[in-house]
Short mmCIF file of C-alpha atoms in Angstrom, two decimals:
data_model
loop_
_atom_site.label_atom_id
_atom_site.label_comp_id
_atom_site.label_asym_id
_atom_site.label_seq_id
_atom_site.Cartn_x
_atom_site.Cartn_y
_atom_site.Cartn_z
CA MET A 1 80.36 116.08 97.72
CA PHE A 2 78.17 117.62 100.39
CA ALA A 3 79.10 121.24 101.03
CA THR A 4 78.16 123.69 103.71
CA GLU A 5 79.42 127.07 104.89
CA LEU A 6 81.86 127.77 107.64
CA GLY A 7 80.86 130.36 110.25
CA SER A 8 78.62 133.26 109.33
CA VAL A 9 80.36 134.43 106.19
CA SER A 10 78.75 133.14 103.05
CA GLY A 11 80.34 132.87 99.66
CA GLU A 12 82.80 130.65 97.87
CA SER A 13 85.67 131.28 100.29
CA ALA A 14 83.78 129.92 103.29
CA LYS A 15 82.64 126.74 101.50
CA ILE A 16 83.55 123.60 103.37
CA TYR A 17 82.87 119.92 102.62
CA LEU A 18 81.77 116.88 104.53
CA ARG A 19 84.56 114.39 103.79
CA PRO A 20 83.70 111.86 101.06
CA GLU A 21 86.33 109.42 102.42
CA THR A 22 88.26 109.09 105.65
CA ALA A 23 91.55 108.37 103.87
CA GLN A 24 92.56 112.02 103.43
CA GLY A 25 92.51 112.58 107.20
CA ILE A 26 95.20 109.94 107.39
CA PHE A 27 97.32 111.28 104.53
CA VAL A 28 97.46 114.82 105.89
CA ASN A 29 98.49 113.43 109.29
CA PHE A 30 101.10 111.06 107.86
CA LEU A 31 104.06 113.09 109.13
CA ASN A 32 102.44 113.99 112.48
CA VAL A 33 101.89 110.34 113.30
CA GLN A 34 105.24 109.18 111.91
CA LYS A 35 107.20 111.75 113.94
CA SER A 36 105.19 111.72 117.19
CA GLY A 37 104.88 107.93 117.19
CA ARG A 38 108.47 107.38 116.00
CA MET A 39 107.08 105.05 113.34
CA LYS A 40 109.36 103.24 110.95
CA ILE A 41 108.32 102.14 107.50
CA PRO A 42 106.47 99.88 106.92
CA PHE A 43 103.70 101.13 109.20
CA GLY A 44 99.99 101.76 109.07
CA ILE A 45 97.44 104.30 110.26
CA ALA A 46 93.89 103.12 110.87
CA GLN A 47 90.69 105.02 111.31
CA ILE A 48 86.95 104.46 111.73
CA GLY A 49 84.67 107.32 110.85
CA LYS A 50 81.74 108.75 108.96
CA ALA A 51 81.95 109.88 105.36
CA PHE A 52 79.35 111.45 103.08
CA ARG A 53 78.60 111.07 99.39
CA ASN A 54 75.72 112.64 97.54
CA GLU A 55 74.77 109.42 95.74
CA ILE A 56 72.30 109.84 92.91
CA VAL A 57 70.86 106.44 93.52
CA ALA A 58 70.96 105.45 97.18
CA ARG A 59 69.19 102.21 97.95
CA GLN A 60 69.22 98.62 99.14
CA PHE A 61 68.64 99.36 102.79
CA ILE A 62 71.89 100.31 104.55
CA PHE A 63 74.04 99.06 101.64
CA ARG A 64 74.31 102.45 99.92
CA MET A 65 73.62 105.50 102.05
CA ARG A 66 74.61 109.12 101.67
CA GLU A 67 75.93 109.12 105.20
CA PHE A 68 78.01 106.06 105.95
CA GLU A 69 80.87 104.79 108.06
CA GLN A 70 84.22 103.52 106.85
CA MET A 71 86.94 101.48 108.50
CA GLU A 72 90.15 102.28 106.66
CA MET A 73 93.81 101.55 107.06
CA GLN A 74 96.58 103.14 105.05
CA PHE A 75 99.81 101.16 105.08
CA PHE A 76 102.96 103.10 104.15
CA VAL A 77 105.66 101.08 102.45
CA LYS A 78 108.93 101.51 100.60
CA PRO A 79 108.40 102.08 96.86
CA GLY A 80 108.86 98.78 95.06
CA GLU A 81 107.55 96.73 97.98
CA GLU A 82 103.91 97.66 97.47
CA MET A 83 102.90 94.51 95.62
CA LYS A 84 104.18 92.28 98.43
CA TRP A 85 102.09 94.23 100.92
CA TYR A 86 99.12 94.37 98.58
CA GLU A 87 99.12 90.57 98.54
CA TYR A 88 99.61 90.44 102.31
CA TRP A 89 96.61 92.67 103.00
CA LYS A 90 94.43 90.93 100.41
CA ASN A 91 95.11 87.68 102.19
CA PHE A 92 94.75 89.09 105.70
CA ARG A 93 91.49 90.88 105.03
CA MET A 94 89.94 87.83 103.40
CA LYS A 95 90.84 85.76 106.47
CA TRP A 96 89.35 88.40 108.76
CA HIS A 97 86.05 87.96 106.95
CA GLN A 98 86.15 84.19 106.74
CA ALA A 99 87.03 83.87 110.42
CA LEU A 100 83.44 84.85 111.22
CA GLY A 101 82.43 81.40 110.00
CA PHE A 102 79.77 82.28 107.45
CA GLY A 103 81.41 80.03 104.88
CA GLU A 104 84.08 80.70 102.27
CA LYS A 105 81.67 80.50 99.36
CA ASN A 106 80.07 83.78 100.43
CA TYR A 107 83.20 85.77 99.67
CA ARG A 108 85.20 86.32 96.52
CA PHE A 109 87.85 88.63 95.11
CA HIS A 110 87.05 90.88 92.22
CA ASP A 111 90.19 92.29 90.62
CA HIS A 112 89.80 95.71 89.04
CA ILE A 113 90.68 95.71 85.38
CA LYS A 114 89.98 99.40 84.93
CA LEU A 115 92.14 101.07 87.57
CA ALA A 116 91.53 104.48 89.10
CA HIS A 117 94.15 107.04 88.12
CA TYR A 118 95.90 106.75 91.50
CA ALA A 119 96.15 102.96 91.70
CA ASN A 120 98.53 100.38 90.28
CA ALA A 121 96.56 97.42 91.64
CA ALA A 122 93.11 97.15 93.19
CA CYS A 123 90.53 94.56 94.10
CA ASP A 124 87.27 94.21 95.99
CA ILE A 125 86.25 91.59 98.46
CA GLU A 126 82.72 90.81 97.39
CA HIS A 127 80.13 89.27 99.64
CA GLU A 128 76.94 87.49 98.72
CA PHE A 129 74.20 89.81 99.98
CA PRO A 130 70.50 88.96 99.60
CA PHE A 131 70.67 90.92 96.31
CA GLY A 132 73.75 89.14 95.00
CA PHE A 133 77.54 89.47 95.17
CA LYS A 134 78.44 93.08 95.93
CA GLU A 135 81.48 95.01 97.09
CA LEU A 136 82.09 94.84 100.82
CA GLU A 137 85.70 95.97 101.02
CA GLY A 138 88.37 97.36 98.74
CA ILE A 139 92.11 96.81 98.81
CA HIS A 140 94.04 99.33 96.74
CA SER A 141 97.67 99.94 95.99
CA ARG A 142 97.53 103.75 95.71
CA THR A 143 101.21 104.37 94.86
CA ASP A 144 102.58 107.71 96.09
CA PHE A 145 99.73 109.61 94.43
CA ASP A 146 98.09 111.03 97.58
CA LEU A 147 101.21 112.10 99.46
CA LYS A 148 102.68 113.58 96.27
CA GLN A 149 99.51 115.57 95.65
CA HIS A 150 99.51 116.91 99.21
CA GLU A 151 103.18 117.85 98.88
CA GLU A 152 102.34 119.82 95.78
CA PHE A 153 99.27 121.59 97.15
CA SER A 154 100.58 122.26 100.66
CA GLY A 155 104.17 123.03 99.76
CA LYS A 156 105.29 120.83 102.67
CA LYS A 157 107.55 117.83 102.32
CA LEU A 158 105.79 114.58 103.20
CA ARG A 159 108.72 112.19 103.16
CA PHE A 160 110.17 109.44 105.26
CA PHE A 161 113.85 109.56 106.10
CA ASP A 162 115.27 106.06 106.18
CA PRO A 163 118.12 106.10 108.75
CA GLU A 164 119.53 102.83 107.40
CA THR A 165 120.06 103.97 103.84
CA ASN A 166 120.28 107.71 104.61
CA GLU A 167 117.75 108.59 101.95
CA SER A 168 114.31 110.10 102.13
CA TYR A 169 111.43 109.18 99.92
CA ILE A 170 107.66 109.51 99.50
CA PRO A 171 106.23 106.18 100.69
CA TYR A 172 103.81 104.11 98.65
CA VAL A 173 100.43 103.34 100.15
CA VAL A 174 98.45 100.11 100.29
CA GLU A 175 94.96 100.72 101.61
CA THR A 176 92.21 98.53 103.00
CA SER A 177 88.80 100.17 103.10
CA ILE A 178 85.64 98.50 104.34
CA GLY A 179 82.12 99.87 104.67
CA LEU A 180 80.96 99.40 108.26
CA ASP A 181 77.27 99.60 107.33
CA ARG A 182 77.81 96.99 104.61
CA MET A 183 79.59 94.77 107.09
CA PHE A 184 76.63 95.20 109.42
CA LEU A 185 74.22 94.20 106.65
CA ALA A 186 76.41 91.23 105.70
CA ILE A 187 76.33 89.91 109.28
CA LEU A 188 72.63 90.55 109.69
CA SER A 189 71.67 88.84 106.45
CA GLN A 190 74.00 85.86 106.97
CA SER A 191 72.74 85.38 110.53
CA TYR A 192 69.02 85.66 109.84
CA LYS A 193 67.43 82.24 109.70
CA ASN A 194 63.91 80.94 109.75
CA GLU A 195 64.26 77.44 111.16
CA LYS A 196 61.78 74.54 111.19
CA LEU A 197 62.10 72.67 114.46
CA GLU A 198 61.61 68.97 115.08
CA ASP A 199 58.26 69.50 116.78
CA GLY A 200 56.99 71.27 113.67
CA SER A 201 57.15 74.77 115.09
CA GLU A 202 59.30 77.54 113.63
CA ARG A 203 61.79 79.92 115.13
CA VAL A 204 63.58 82.99 113.82
CA VAL A 205 67.16 82.99 114.98
CA LEU A 206 70.02 85.41 114.43
CA SER A 207 73.11 83.25 114.57
CA ILE A 208 75.42 86.22 114.96
CA PRO A 209 79.02 85.18 115.74
CA PRO A 210 78.97 85.19 119.58
CA ALA A 211 81.82 87.70 119.84
CA LEU A 212 79.71 90.23 117.90
CA ALA A 213 76.28 89.56 119.45
CA PRO A 214 74.66 92.62 121.10
CA TYR A 215 73.85 90.71 124.30
CA LYS A 216 76.04 87.81 125.39
CA VAL A 217 73.66 86.39 127.94
CA ALA A 218 70.07 86.81 129.11
CA VAL A 219 69.33 85.99 132.73
CA MET A 220 65.72 85.15 133.55
CA PRO A 221 63.93 84.12 136.73
CA LEU A 222 61.48 81.26 136.15
CA VAL A 223 58.80 83.22 138.03
CA LYS A 224 58.53 86.82 139.18
CA LYS A 225 58.49 85.95 142.90
CA ASP A 226 60.02 83.83 145.70
CA GLY A 227 63.34 85.71 145.53
CA LEU A 228 64.15 84.45 142.01
CA PRO A 229 64.35 87.96 140.44
CA GLU A 230 66.81 88.98 143.16
CA LYS A 231 68.94 85.91 142.50
CA ALA A 232 68.89 86.65 138.76
CA ARG A 233 70.01 90.24 139.35
CA GLU A 234 72.79 88.99 141.58
CA ILE A 235 74.06 86.82 138.70
CA ILE A 236 73.85 89.75 136.30
CA ASP A 237 75.86 91.91 138.69
CA SER A 238 78.61 89.31 138.72
CA LEU A 239 78.75 89.20 134.89
CA LYS A 240 77.90 92.65 133.59
CA LEU A 241 81.37 94.15 133.83
CA ASP A 242 82.62 91.65 131.24
CA PHE A 243 79.50 90.77 129.25
CA ASN A 244 76.51 92.74 128.08
CA CYS A 245 73.62 91.08 129.94
CA GLN A 246 69.87 91.34 129.60
CA TYR A 247 67.33 90.74 132.36
CA ASP A 248 63.96 89.40 131.26
CA GLU A 249 61.02 88.26 133.41
CA LYS A 250 58.13 88.88 131.04
CA ASP A 251 56.13 86.04 129.40
CA SER A 252 56.73 82.30 129.54
CA ILE A 253 60.25 80.87 129.45
CA GLY A 254 59.61 79.48 125.96
CA LYS A 255 58.65 82.91 124.64
CA ARG A 256 61.63 84.49 126.34
CA TYR A 257 63.96 81.96 124.65
CA ARG A 258 62.43 82.78 121.25
CA ARG A 259 62.98 86.46 121.86
CA GLN A 260 66.65 85.93 122.71
CA ASP A 261 67.02 83.74 119.57
CA ALA A 262 65.56 86.55 117.51
CA ILE A 263 68.12 89.06 118.77
CA GLY A 264 71.04 86.65 118.60
CA THR A 265 71.90 86.24 122.30
CA PRO A 266 74.26 83.21 122.50
CA PHE A 267 73.20 82.16 126.03
CA SER A 268 70.07 82.22 128.15
CA VAL A 269 70.33 81.44 131.85
CA THR A 270 67.25 80.44 133.84
CA VAL A 271 67.05 80.79 137.60
CA ASP A 272 64.59 78.40 139.31
CA HIS A 273 63.68 77.54 142.90
CA ASP A 274 66.48 74.99 143.23
CA SER A 275 68.99 77.68 142.26
CA LEU A 276 68.41 79.32 145.64
CA THR A 277 69.77 76.28 147.46
CA ASP A 278 72.15 74.48 145.05
CA ASN A 279 73.52 77.61 143.33
CA LYS A 280 73.03 76.02 139.93
CA VAL A 281 71.19 77.36 136.91
CA THR A 282 70.05 76.12 133.51
CA ILE A 283 72.06 77.50 130.61
CA ARG A 284 70.67 77.24 127.11
CA ASP A 285 72.68 77.49 123.91
CA ARG A 286 71.15 79.63 121.13
CA ASP A 287 72.39 77.46 118.26
CA THR A 288 71.90 73.92 119.58
CA MET A 289 68.99 74.85 121.92
CA LYS A 290 70.53 72.32 124.32
CA GLN A 291 70.10 73.02 128.03
CA GLU A 292 72.52 72.17 130.74
CA ARG A 293 72.54 72.55 134.52
CA VAL A 294 75.73 74.31 135.64
CA ALA A 295 77.11 75.98 138.76
CA ILE A 296 76.66 79.76 138.89
CA SER A 297 80.38 80.05 139.60
CA ASP A 298 81.13 78.41 136.21
CA LEU A 299 78.99 80.83 134.18
CA HIS A 300 81.75 83.37 133.60
CA ARG A 301 84.12 80.77 132.16
CA ILE A 302 81.46 79.09 129.99
CA ILE A 303 80.32 82.38 128.49
CA ASP A 304 83.84 83.71 128.01
CA GLU A 305 84.95 80.60 126.13
CA LYS A 306 82.25 81.16 123.54
CA VAL A 307 82.02 84.93 123.19
CA ASN A 308 85.68 85.90 123.44
CA ILE A 309 86.80 87.78 120.36
CA GLU A 310 89.85 85.52 120.25
CA ASN A 311 87.57 82.83 118.87
CA CYS A 312 87.25 84.78 115.67
CA TRP A 313 90.92 84.94 114.89
CA CYS A 314 92.28 81.89 116.62
CA ASP A 315 94.02 80.75 113.47
CA PHE A 316 95.41 83.94 112.04
CA LEU A 317 96.52 86.00 115.02
CA PRO A 318 98.36 85.19 118.25
CA ARG A 319 96.38 83.76 121.16
CA ARG A 320 96.46 84.14 124.89
CA HIS A 321 95.90 80.55 125.84
CA GLY A 322 97.97 78.76 123.25
CA GLU A 323 96.87 75.80 121.22
CA GLN A 324 94.41 74.09 123.53
CA ARG A 325 91.70 76.67 122.83
CA VAL A 326 91.97 76.07 119.13
CA THR A 327 90.85 72.48 119.26
CA GLN A 328 87.45 73.57 120.56
CA ARG A 329 86.89 75.89 117.67
CA LYS A 330 86.56 73.68 114.63
CA ASN A 331 83.99 76.05 113.15
CA TYR A 332 86.47 78.80 112.94
CA LYS A 333 89.31 76.71 111.58
CA LEU A 334 91.00 78.36 108.67
CA GLN A 335 92.97 76.61 106.03
CA ASN A 336 96.17 78.54 105.93
CA GLN A 337 98.22 79.83 108.78
CA LEU A 338 99.04 83.49 108.36
CA HIS A 339 101.79 84.99 110.40
CA PRO A 340 101.46 88.37 112.06
CA LEU A 341 103.33 91.30 110.65
CA ARG A 342 106.28 91.22 112.98
CA ASP A 343 107.40 87.91 111.51
CA GLU A 344 107.88 89.50 108.12
CA MET B 1 64.90 87.26 92.33
CA SER B 2 61.67 87.77 94.22
CA ALA B 3 62.75 85.27 96.90
CA GLN B 4 65.85 87.40 97.39
CA GLU B 5 63.77 90.56 97.61
CA ASP B 6 61.56 88.84 100.15
CA LYS B 7 64.58 87.90 102.22
CA LEU B 8 65.81 91.50 102.26
CA LYS B 9 62.32 92.65 103.21
CA ASP B 10 62.22 90.13 106.06
CA ILE B 11 65.60 91.31 107.31
CA ILE B 12 64.57 94.98 107.18
CA GLY B 13 61.37 94.15 109.07
CA HIS B 14 63.20 92.09 111.65
CA ALA B 15 65.85 94.79 112.12
CA LYS B 16 63.13 97.32 112.84
CA GLU B 17 61.00 95.09 115.06
CA TYR B 18 63.85 94.24 117.42
CA GLY B 19 65.69 97.56 117.50
CA PHE B 20 68.63 97.03 115.14
CA VAL B 21 67.87 99.56 112.41
CA PHE B 22 65.07 102.16 112.15
CA PRO B 23 64.19 104.38 109.21
CA SER B 24 65.52 107.86 110.00
CA SER B 25 63.06 110.44 111.37
CA GLU B 26 60.23 108.00 110.90
CA ILE B 27 57.59 110.19 112.59
CA TYR B 28 58.04 112.57 109.63
CA ASP B 29 57.70 109.63 107.17
CA GLY B 30 61.45 109.07 107.05
CA LEU B 31 64.23 110.46 104.92
CA SER B 32 65.17 108.46 101.84
CA ALA B 33 68.18 106.15 102.17
CA THR B 34 68.87 107.30 105.72
CA TYR B 35 68.68 104.98 108.70
CA ASP B 36 69.25 105.08 112.43
CA TYR B 37 70.90 102.29 114.38
CA GLY B 38 68.72 101.28 117.33
CA GLN B 39 69.68 99.95 120.73
CA LEU B 40 70.79 96.53 119.47
CA GLY B 41 72.20 97.89 116.21
CA ALA B 42 74.49 100.25 118.09
CA GLU B 43 75.83 97.33 120.14
CA LEU B 44 76.39 95.14 117.10
CA LYS B 45 78.05 97.99 115.23
CA ASN B 46 80.38 98.71 118.15
CA ASN B 47 81.31 95.04 118.32
CA ILE B 48 82.15 95.00 114.60
CA LYS B 49 84.31 98.09 115.03
CA ASN B 50 86.02 96.46 117.98
CA TYR B 51 86.71 93.26 116.01
CA TRP B 52 88.25 95.33 113.23
CA TRP B 53 90.22 97.66 115.51
CA LYS B 54 91.64 94.78 117.53
CA ALA B 55 92.65 92.77 114.47
CA MET B 56 94.12 95.75 112.61
CA VAL B 57 95.54 98.04 115.30
CA HIS B 58 96.09 96.13 118.53
CA MET B 59 97.35 92.94 116.93
CA HIS B 60 99.82 94.77 114.68
CA GLU B 61 102.70 96.49 116.44
CA ASN B 62 103.30 98.79 113.52
CA ILE B 63 99.74 100.07 113.06
CA VAL B 64 98.24 102.91 115.09
CA GLY B 65 94.76 104.40 114.99
CA ILE B 66 93.62 108.01 114.74
CA ASP B 67 90.31 109.85 114.68
CA ALA B 68 90.43 112.80 112.31
CA ALA B 69 87.79 115.51 111.89
CA ILE B 70 85.09 115.24 109.24
CA PHE B 71 85.79 118.83 108.14
CA MET B 72 89.10 119.41 106.39
CA HIS B 73 90.81 122.36 104.77
CA PRO B 74 89.11 122.80 101.38
CA THR B 75 92.44 122.50 99.54
CA THR B 76 92.58 118.88 100.74
CA TRP B 77 89.88 118.04 98.23
CA LYS B 78 91.70 119.79 95.41
CA ALA B 79 94.80 117.72 96.17
CA SER B 80 92.80 114.49 96.43
CA GLY B 81 91.10 115.23 93.12
CA HIS B 82 87.58 115.32 94.54
CA VAL B 83 87.12 118.99 93.59
CA ASP B 84 87.78 120.13 90.00
CA ALA B 85 89.45 116.98 88.78
CA PHE B 86 87.24 113.91 88.92
CA ASN B 87 83.96 115.34 89.98
CA ASP B 88 81.32 113.40 88.08
CA PRO B 89 79.68 115.87 85.70
CA LEU B 90 75.90 115.75 86.15
CA ILE B 91 73.15 116.59 83.71
CA ASP B 92 69.54 117.33 84.70
CA ASN B 93 66.63 116.53 82.45
CA LYS B 94 64.25 119.33 83.35
CA ASP B 95 61.22 117.59 81.84
CA SER B 96 61.56 114.25 83.59
CA LYS B 97 63.33 115.73 86.65
CA LYS B 98 65.86 112.94 86.35
CA ARG B 99 69.58 113.41 86.92
CA TYR B 100 72.23 111.64 84.86
CA ARG B 101 75.99 111.33 84.91
CA ALA B 102 77.25 112.91 81.70
CA ASP B 103 80.16 110.50 81.32
CA VAL B 104 77.82 107.52 81.66
CA LEU B 105 75.44 108.98 79.05
CA ILE B 106 78.33 109.48 76.62
CA GLU B 107 79.69 105.99 77.24
CA GLU B 108 76.25 104.46 76.70
CA HIS B 109 75.84 106.40 73.49
CA ILE B 110 79.22 105.29 72.20
CA GLU B 111 78.27 101.72 73.03
CA LYS B 112 75.03 102.13 71.04
CA ILE B 113 76.91 103.48 68.00
CA ARG B 114 79.44 100.70 68.33
CA ALA B 115 76.69 98.05 68.41
CA LYS B 116 75.00 99.64 65.42
CA THR B 117 78.25 99.72 63.42
CA LYS B 118 78.94 96.13 64.33
CA LYS B 119 75.50 95.10 63.10
CA LYS B 120 75.99 97.03 59.89
CA LEU B 121 79.43 95.48 59.32
CA LYS B 122 77.99 92.04 59.84
CA ARG B 123 75.19 92.76 57.38
CA ASP B 124 77.64 94.05 54.79
CA ALA B 125 79.81 90.98 55.21
CA GLN B 126 76.81 88.71 54.81
CA ASN B 127 75.70 90.56 51.70
CA LEU B 128 79.18 90.24 50.28
CA VAL B 129 79.19 86.52 50.95
CA MET B 130 75.81 86.14 49.29
CA LEU B 131 77.05 88.05 46.30
CA LEU B 132 80.18 85.93 46.03
CA MET B 133 78.15 82.75 46.35
CA LYS B 134 75.89 83.87 43.53
CA GLN B 135 78.86 84.69 41.34
CA HIS B 136 80.84 81.54 42.16
CA SER B 137 78.15 79.05 43.02
CA GLU B 138 80.63 76.22 42.53
CA ILE B 139 82.76 77.37 45.51
CA LEU B 140 81.52 76.49 48.96
CA ILE B 141 81.81 79.45 51.25
CA PRO B 142 81.06 78.99 54.92
CA THR B 143 78.27 81.25 56.11
CA LEU B 144 79.07 83.81 58.77
#
């Protein structure tokens, strides 16, 4: 662990650590959250945050760093029900990954044979990185080890009182823990493609799932004059509250398209002279490279349909617009329907 | 293997060229295994966090999110077992300036001894078979 000193006093008593995992911040707040949020078991506490480990061998780009970010969720359950929830979260987390559409063959479970002293079941979700299948996420059934330990060291009771059975107990914990930097690398390496085009030229494209792309749309005037830049900025103003937009007027249109491909922008919109009179623009799709002439007033809907985060989970979480959206999203179709927690 | 290494190299180069990931403090030649997320990297990272947070917290009625401090009371790490209990014991080789995990060294050594013993056992068994075959050449004994 990384250690430093608190305040100006040096010596062993002032030694303080940079957390090596975010999980403990959740365990020590278990009762605070349960009481203030009136939570009933089963319930979960989630957190995204930095953690630090003084790795001896840190390497493979952002895969293993000494400073890294975790996305963790600790799910508190009744003792004896942990295996049911372990299976639920295994299943749910795998679907969360596969919903991004990179293909099921890039993910696999790796069950731990040798368990850590606190676990009674554990597995990794492994992803095929450029350097092979490696751990991306862990799902662990941690029993009551952590809360029990904190009870012992703090002298405070960390128990849940079940009003239905009138008994209190230390809950069991099922945890999902994913490395954010690893997830970032997984998306980057799956999206990065060097494509040969029909005309013999090449393009580098980042086919990032649209919902995750840094920019959703680039708006570009065909030329830097005749009022086209102003029209382009007008379009950006109408979109930028909902979508991250980029304005680009440098270089030829072809070069600008290539640049947007290289940073994974799902749509490019070109404003030409006709746009000033017919209020239509050309919209180009990053993946198909197809161009279409559409009304400026339709842009918001067209972009939203593709980049909405709903597209990622259309088959495993509830939707706003019911079934009709699903039919458009064959890419994201998942094999098994998984019901949300409240149906349990 | 080298094609894979090339792909990772291409990705690292691309990430730097377009502002996804930069080596940390590059003007001072960088700091090993430390990286900064650039202007596009920060956006992508936020979008990943959002996808996770929405799927885990907002879409589950019975899950809430918190944001705890990085610093915690030092006793936390005694309770969790990070201090005292399962700290990996480290050994420095002062000549080579290399650092090793003591438990890994011991395990590797045990494995070596085990392999050696296994080899020796196999040799002994083979010798025994040879001896038996010499003594009872009329009996067919399958070789090991």
